[in-house]
Short mmCIF file of C-alpha atoms and ligand atoms in Angstrom, two decimals:
data_model
loop_
_atom_site.label_atom_id
_atom_site.label_comp_id
_atom_site.label_asym_id
_atom_site.label_seq_id
_atom_site.Cartn_x
_atom_site.Cartn_y
_atom_site.Cartn_z
CA UNK A 1 -56.38 20.13 -23.41
CA UNK A 2 -53.44 18.41 -21.72
CA UNK A 3 -51.56 15.67 -23.56
CA UNK A 4 -50.26 12.69 -21.59
CA UNK A 5 -47.94 9.95 -22.84
CA UNK A 6 -48.08 6.54 -21.18
CA UNK A 7 -46.44 3.21 -21.98
CA UNK A 8 -48.37 1.37 -24.69
CA UNK A 9 -47.82 -2.12 -23.40
CA UNK A 10 -45.55 -3.07 -20.59
CA UNK A 11 -45.10 -3.02 -16.86
CA UNK A 12 -46.34 0.55 -16.38
CA UNK A 13 -49.38 0.43 -18.68
CA UNK A 14 -52.04 -1.04 -16.43
CA UNK A 15 -51.05 1.00 -13.35
CA UNK A 16 -50.98 4.19 -15.42
CA UNK A 17 -54.52 3.57 -16.69
CA UNK A 18 -55.65 2.64 -13.18
CA UNK A 19 -54.27 5.94 -11.87
CA UNK A 20 -56.56 7.74 -14.33
CA UNK A 21 -59.57 5.57 -13.48
CA UNK A 22 -59.02 6.26 -9.76
CA UNK A 23 -58.97 9.95 -10.61
CA UNK A 24 -62.40 9.52 -12.21
CA UNK A 25 -61.06 10.04 -15.72
CA UNK A 26 -62.65 7.81 -18.36
CA UNK A 27 -61.47 7.12 -21.90
CA UNK A 28 -63.62 7.29 -25.01
CA UNK A 29 -62.35 3.93 -26.26
CA UNK A 30 -60.44 0.97 -24.99
CA UNK A 31 -56.73 1.71 -25.34
CA UNK A 32 -55.70 -1.81 -26.36
CA UNK A 33 -55.21 -1.20 -30.08
CA UNK A 34 -55.19 2.59 -30.27
CA UNK A 35 -52.22 4.91 -30.26
CA UNK A 36 -54.19 7.90 -29.04
CA UNK A 37 -57.50 8.60 -27.40
CA UNK A 38 -59.31 11.25 -25.39
CA UNK A 39 -60.88 11.28 -21.98
CA UNK A 40 -64.63 11.68 -22.08
CA UNK A 41 -64.96 13.75 -18.91
CA UNK A 42 -61.62 15.54 -18.47
CA UNK A 43 -59.56 17.73 -20.84
CA UNK A 44 -56.92 15.05 -21.37
CA UNK A 45 -55.60 13.39 -24.49
CA UNK A 46 -53.63 10.16 -24.16
CA UNK A 47 -50.98 8.85 -26.44
CA UNK A 48 -49.55 5.34 -26.10
CA UNK A 49 -45.85 4.94 -26.84
CA UNK A 50 -42.74 2.96 -25.89
CA UNK A 51 -41.50 3.99 -22.46
CA UNK A 52 -38.06 4.89 -23.82
CA UNK A 53 -39.56 7.62 -25.99
CA UNK A 54 -41.47 9.37 -23.21
CA UNK A 55 -38.65 11.57 -21.78
CA UNK A 56 -37.88 12.94 -25.23
CA UNK A 57 -41.54 13.59 -26.07
CA UNK A 58 -42.00 15.48 -22.82
CA UNK A 59 -38.80 17.48 -23.22
CA UNK A 60 -39.65 18.34 -26.81
CA UNK A 61 -43.22 19.36 -25.99
CA UNK A 62 -44.77 16.66 -28.20
CA UNK A 63 -46.73 15.86 -25.04
CA UNK A 64 -47.17 17.99 -21.91
CA UNK A 65 -46.80 15.22 -19.34
CA UNK A 66 -45.78 11.57 -19.23
CA UNK A 67 -45.54 8.58 -16.93
CA UNK A 68 -42.14 6.93 -17.01
CA UNK A 69 -39.79 4.87 -14.84
CA UNK A 70 -37.16 6.87 -13.00
CA UNK A 71 -34.53 4.48 -14.42
CA UNK A 72 -35.55 5.37 -17.97
CA UNK A 73 -35.69 9.09 -17.20
CA UNK A 74 -32.26 9.19 -15.53
CA UNK A 75 -30.72 7.24 -18.38
CA UNK A 76 -32.28 9.53 -20.98
CA UNK A 77 -31.02 12.67 -19.21
CA UNK A 78 -33.79 14.85 -20.59
CA UNK A 79 -34.75 18.22 -19.20
CA UNK A 80 -38.19 17.58 -17.72
CA UNK A 81 -39.83 18.43 -14.41
CA UNK A 82 -40.71 15.59 -12.03
CA UNK A 83 -44.10 16.55 -10.61
CA UNK A 84 -45.02 13.40 -8.70
CA UNK A 85 -43.58 10.08 -7.57
CA UNK A 86 -46.38 7.64 -8.31
CA UNK A 87 -45.49 4.68 -6.08
CA UNK A 88 -45.86 1.94 -8.71
CA UNK A 89 -43.44 0.32 -11.16
CA UNK A 90 -40.96 -0.18 -8.36
CA UNK A 91 -37.67 -1.88 -9.18
CA UNK A 92 -34.00 -1.43 -8.46
CA UNK A 93 -30.90 -1.08 -10.56
CA UNK A 94 -28.12 -3.20 -9.11
CA UNK A 95 -24.64 -4.47 -9.73
CA UNK A 96 -24.28 -8.24 -9.84
CA UNK A 97 -21.29 -10.55 -10.11
CA UNK A 98 -20.70 -14.27 -10.55
CA UNK A 99 -21.54 -16.09 -7.30
CA UNK A 100 -17.94 -16.84 -6.35
CA UNK A 101 -16.33 -13.54 -7.23
CA UNK A 102 -15.45 -11.67 -4.03
CA UNK A 103 -16.97 -8.22 -3.54
CA UNK A 104 -15.99 -5.95 -0.66
CA UNK A 105 -17.30 -2.62 -1.95
CA UNK A 106 -17.26 -0.53 -5.14
CA UNK A 107 -13.44 -0.76 -5.23
CA UNK A 108 -13.85 -4.44 -6.15
CA UNK A 109 -15.13 -3.19 -9.53
CA UNK A 110 -11.86 -1.45 -10.37
CA UNK A 111 -10.79 -2.25 -13.94
CA UNK A 112 -13.55 -4.82 -14.46
CA UNK A 113 -15.76 -5.10 -17.55
CA UNK A 114 -19.38 -4.32 -16.67
CA UNK A 115 -22.25 -5.06 -19.07
CA UNK A 116 -25.38 -2.91 -18.92
CA UNK A 117 -28.09 -1.13 -20.87
CA UNK A 118 -27.92 1.73 -18.33
CA UNK A 119 -24.59 3.24 -19.36
CA UNK A 120 -25.17 6.74 -18.04
CA UNK A 121 -26.49 5.77 -14.63
CA UNK A 122 -23.62 3.32 -14.18
CA UNK A 123 -21.06 5.82 -15.41
CA UNK A 124 -22.39 8.36 -12.95
CA UNK A 125 -22.15 5.89 -10.08
CA UNK A 126 -18.60 4.84 -10.97
CA UNK A 127 -17.50 8.46 -11.19
CA UNK A 128 -18.95 9.22 -7.77
CA UNK A 129 -17.10 6.23 -6.35
CA UNK A 130 -13.88 7.11 -8.19
CA UNK A 131 -13.79 3.76 -9.92
CA UNK A 132 -12.35 3.10 -13.36
CA UNK A 133 -14.19 0.34 -15.18
CA UNK A 134 -14.90 -0.71 -18.70
CA UNK A 135 -18.60 -0.29 -19.50
CA UNK A 136 -20.03 -2.56 -22.20
CA UNK A 137 -23.35 -1.39 -23.56
CA UNK A 138 -25.77 -4.23 -24.30
CA UNK A 139 -29.42 -3.71 -25.13
CA UNK A 140 -30.87 -6.88 -23.59
CA UNK A 141 -30.16 -10.23 -21.90
CA UNK A 142 -27.46 -8.56 -19.86
CA UNK A 143 -27.46 -11.40 -17.31
CA UNK A 144 -25.86 -13.92 -19.63
CA UNK A 145 -22.84 -11.79 -20.52
CA UNK A 146 -20.60 -12.99 -17.63
CA UNK A 147 -21.17 -16.65 -18.54
CA UNK A 148 -20.31 -15.84 -22.16
CA UNK A 149 -17.05 -14.29 -21.02
CA UNK A 150 -18.16 -10.84 -22.22
CA UNK A 151 -18.13 -9.17 -18.81
CA UNK A 152 -17.00 -9.61 -15.19
CA UNK A 153 -20.08 -7.95 -13.72
CA UNK A 154 -23.44 -6.62 -14.82
CA UNK A 155 -25.58 -3.61 -13.94
CA UNK A 156 -29.29 -4.18 -14.51
CA UNK A 157 -32.86 -4.08 -13.22
CA UNK A 158 -33.49 -6.59 -10.46
CA UNK A 159 -36.91 -7.44 -9.17
CA UNK A 160 -36.82 -10.79 -7.35
CA UNK A 161 -33.26 -11.81 -8.08
CA UNK A 162 -34.32 -15.18 -9.51
CA UNK A 163 -33.02 -14.32 -13.00
CA UNK A 164 -29.67 -13.48 -11.45
CA UNK A 165 -29.60 -16.74 -9.54
CA UNK A 166 -30.49 -18.74 -12.65
CA UNK A 167 -27.47 -17.18 -14.35
CA UNK A 168 -25.09 -17.89 -11.47
CA UNK A 169 -24.98 -14.27 -10.35
CA UNK A 170 -25.50 -12.50 -7.03
CA UNK A 171 -26.53 -8.93 -6.39
CA UNK A 172 -23.65 -7.03 -4.77
CA UNK A 173 -24.87 -3.42 -4.60
CA UNK A 174 -28.05 -1.43 -5.28
CA UNK A 175 -27.45 1.82 -7.12
CA UNK A 176 -30.98 3.12 -7.74
CA UNK A 177 -34.42 2.46 -6.25
CA UNK A 178 -36.77 3.39 -9.06
CA UNK A 179 -40.50 3.97 -9.37
CA UNK A 180 -42.85 5.49 -11.94
CA UNK A 181 -42.78 9.28 -12.14
CA UNK A 182 -45.22 11.81 -13.51
CA UNK A 183 -43.05 14.21 -15.48
CA UNK A 184 -43.92 17.46 -17.22
CA UNK A 185 -42.57 19.80 -19.85
CA UNK A 186 -40.71 22.49 -17.87
CA UNK A 187 -42.69 25.36 -19.38
CA UNK A 188 -46.44 25.08 -19.59
CA UNK A 189 -49.20 27.49 -20.54
CA UNK A 190 -51.35 28.59 -17.59
CA UNK A 191 -54.37 26.75 -18.95
CA UNK A 192 -52.42 23.48 -19.11
CA UNK A 193 -50.90 24.05 -15.68
CA UNK A 194 -54.44 24.36 -14.32
CA UNK A 195 -55.45 21.03 -15.82
CA UNK A 196 -52.30 19.43 -14.40
CA UNK A 197 -53.13 20.88 -10.97
CA UNK A 198 -56.63 19.42 -11.16
CA UNK A 199 -55.15 16.03 -12.02
CA UNK A 200 -52.65 16.27 -9.14
CA UNK A 201 -55.43 17.26 -6.74
CA UNK A 202 -57.23 14.00 -7.58
CA UNK A 203 -54.06 11.92 -7.34
CA UNK A 204 -53.34 13.37 -3.89
CA UNK A 205 -56.91 12.82 -2.69
CA UNK A 206 -56.60 9.16 -3.64
CA UNK A 207 -53.18 8.71 -2.09
CA UNK A 208 -54.26 10.32 1.19
CA UNK A 209 -57.34 8.12 1.26
CA UNK A 210 -55.27 4.99 0.68
CA UNK A 211 -52.86 5.95 3.47
CA UNK A 212 -55.53 6.59 6.09
CA UNK A 213 -58.38 4.82 7.85
CA UNK A 214 -61.54 6.20 9.38
CA UNK A 215 -61.89 4.90 12.91
CA UNK A 216 -64.89 5.02 15.25
CA UNK A 217 -65.46 3.54 18.69
CA UNK A 218 -67.51 3.74 21.85
CA UNK A 219 -65.74 5.29 24.80
CA UNK A 220 -66.70 5.77 28.47
CA UNK A 221 -66.86 9.53 29.06
CA UNK A 222 -64.32 9.46 31.88
CA UNK A 223 -61.78 8.00 29.41
CA UNK A 224 -62.49 10.46 26.57
CA UNK A 225 -59.53 12.79 27.06
CA UNK A 226 -57.12 9.93 27.63
CA UNK A 227 -58.30 8.04 24.53
CA UNK A 228 -58.45 11.15 22.34
CA UNK A 229 -54.81 11.81 23.22
CA UNK A 230 -53.84 8.37 21.88
CA UNK A 231 -55.16 9.15 18.40
CA UNK A 232 -52.81 10.95 15.99
CA UNK A 233 -55.86 12.40 14.27
CA UNK A 234 -56.41 14.90 11.47
CA UNK A 235 -57.28 17.75 13.79
CA UNK A 236 -59.31 16.86 16.86
CA UNK A 237 -61.59 13.83 16.96
CA UNK A 238 -65.36 14.13 16.65
CA UNK A 239 -67.23 13.18 19.84
CA UNK A 240 -70.95 12.38 19.75
CA UNK A 241 -73.08 11.40 22.75
CA UNK A 242 -74.48 7.86 22.82
CA UNK A 243 -78.00 7.24 24.04
CA UNK A 244 -76.55 5.16 26.87
CA UNK A 245 -75.58 7.61 29.63
CA UNK A 246 -71.86 7.98 30.34
CA UNK A 247 -70.74 6.87 26.87
CA UNK A 248 -69.71 8.66 23.68
CA UNK A 249 -68.89 7.73 20.14
CA UNK A 250 -65.48 8.99 19.05
CA UNK A 251 -64.53 9.34 15.35
CA UNK A 252 -61.19 10.15 13.80
CA UNK A 253 -58.86 9.53 10.87
CA UNK A 254 -55.53 7.84 11.45
CA UNK A 255 -52.53 7.04 9.26
CA UNK A 256 -52.53 3.47 8.00
CA UNK A 257 -48.94 2.98 9.18
CA UNK A 258 -49.78 3.36 12.87
CA UNK A 259 -53.28 2.01 13.06
CA UNK A 260 -52.51 -1.45 14.53
CA UNK A 261 -50.45 0.11 17.34
CA UNK A 262 -53.13 2.67 18.06
CA UNK A 263 -55.85 0.00 17.99
CA UNK A 264 -54.15 -2.00 20.74
CA UNK A 265 -53.73 1.10 22.90
CA UNK A 266 -57.36 2.13 22.41
CA UNK A 267 -58.61 -1.27 23.42
CA UNK A 268 -56.42 -1.29 26.51
CA UNK A 269 -57.75 2.16 27.44
CA UNK A 270 -61.36 0.95 27.44
CA UNK A 271 -62.63 1.71 23.92
CA UNK A 272 -65.29 -0.72 22.69
CA UNK A 273 -66.92 -1.57 19.38
CA UNK A 274 -63.99 -0.20 17.40
CA UNK A 275 -64.66 0.05 13.65
CA UNK A 276 -61.96 0.76 11.08
CA UNK A 277 -63.28 1.84 7.70
CA UNK A 278 -61.50 2.50 4.39
CA UNK A 279 -61.71 6.02 3.01
CA UNK A 280 -62.83 6.59 -0.57
CA UNK A 281 -61.27 10.05 -1.14
CA UNK A 282 -59.52 12.41 1.25
CA UNK A 283 -58.91 16.13 0.71
CA UNK A 284 -56.65 17.78 3.26
P1 ATP B 1 -41.26 -0.78 -24.04
O1 ATP B 1 -41.78 -1.75 -25.05
O2 ATP B 1 -42.28 0.26 -23.71
O3 ATP B 1 -39.91 -0.21 -24.39
P2 ATP B 1 -39.83 -2.16 -21.92
O4 ATP B 1 -39.67 -3.60 -22.22
O5 ATP B 1 -38.67 -1.24 -22.09
O6 ATP B 1 -41.11 -1.62 -22.68
P3 ATP B 1 -40.99 -2.86 -19.33
O7 ATP B 1 -40.30 -4.16 -19.12
O8 ATP B 1 -42.45 -2.89 -19.62
O9 ATP B 1 -40.24 -1.94 -20.41
O10 ATP B 1 -40.73 -1.99 -18.03
C1 ATP B 1 -41.16 -0.67 -17.96
C2 ATP B 1 -40.64 -0.07 -16.67
O11 ATP B 1 -41.22 -0.76 -15.57
C3 ATP B 1 -39.16 -0.17 -16.42
O12 ATP B 1 -38.43 0.82 -17.10
C4 ATP B 1 -39.08 0.01 -14.92
O13 ATP B 1 -39.14 1.39 -14.61
C5 ATP B 1 -40.38 -0.61 -14.44
N1 ATP B 1 -40.22 -1.94 -13.77
C6 ATP B 1 -40.80 -2.31 -12.62
N2 ATP B 1 -40.50 -3.56 -12.27
C7 ATP B 1 -39.70 -4.04 -13.23
C8 ATP B 1 -39.06 -5.30 -13.44
N3 ATP B 1 -39.17 -6.31 -12.59
N4 ATP B 1 -38.32 -5.45 -14.56
C9 ATP B 1 -38.23 -4.45 -15.45
N5 ATP B 1 -38.81 -3.23 -15.29
C10 ATP B 1 -39.54 -3.01 -14.19
ZN1 ZN B 2 -38.48 0.34 -23.11
#
């Protein structure tokens, strides 16, 4: 049995549960009011906690794995293994200053008072930049501290920037681009490692599927080689004869990032009846 900690209620909760559902893992009861539950069809136990506690639980072995924001993990400085970047819960940690304060680079922060709840990440950044500044630790509502005269700058999570704007601030530098991470206790029994590997296998199959499209089209035989060469496929495309003489059906899998470009080239090269189909799961 593998024990996983996820955020009880917050920005990472729904995506964490969705990750499990996509991996075909179902829970014995709805997690809304429970603090722990088990999967019905996978050797996984879930516990629901505050995100700030997850690094410590994973380091201490209270749980084997956890899903936590990189910002929280870096601030907690716990000894855990990052096994996967999950691609959700994206945000950035940035420095912001009052709209009219000039900023020409980190040196503009020299000797200023900076309010933040991310003391360690900020301290690390300032050290790297060789800047001396006075860090004020505040646990919330960091954005109002400059207008209260408590700080000259802030260091905080920014998503759209509208909160900054409403407080007369502007973002001057991004220090960390964060996303949710799957983290693990550094030492794990072989049996648990196996369960984790099975979970990762499913996560990868879903990610690959999401990042690719299945593409099929009709192609005149004299254009087959030319068209096949345009497709950055998995291995080599499948070619099946059509009943109509001189034509074939060509199938392949292409990365989502290039598929519009490839589509235009295929059309120009004489492909017809092009279908692009989502992929449910993909195992490489
Ligand atoms: P908890 O009650 O569990 O302590 P919290 O209030 O500390 O919750 P949330 O606001 O739910 O935490 O955010 C959880 C994580 O979601 C953050 O640590 C961060 O990694 C990520 N995140 C993504 N987008 C944002 C955003 N716009 N603002 C804040 N956090 C975000
Ligand atoms: Zn928290």
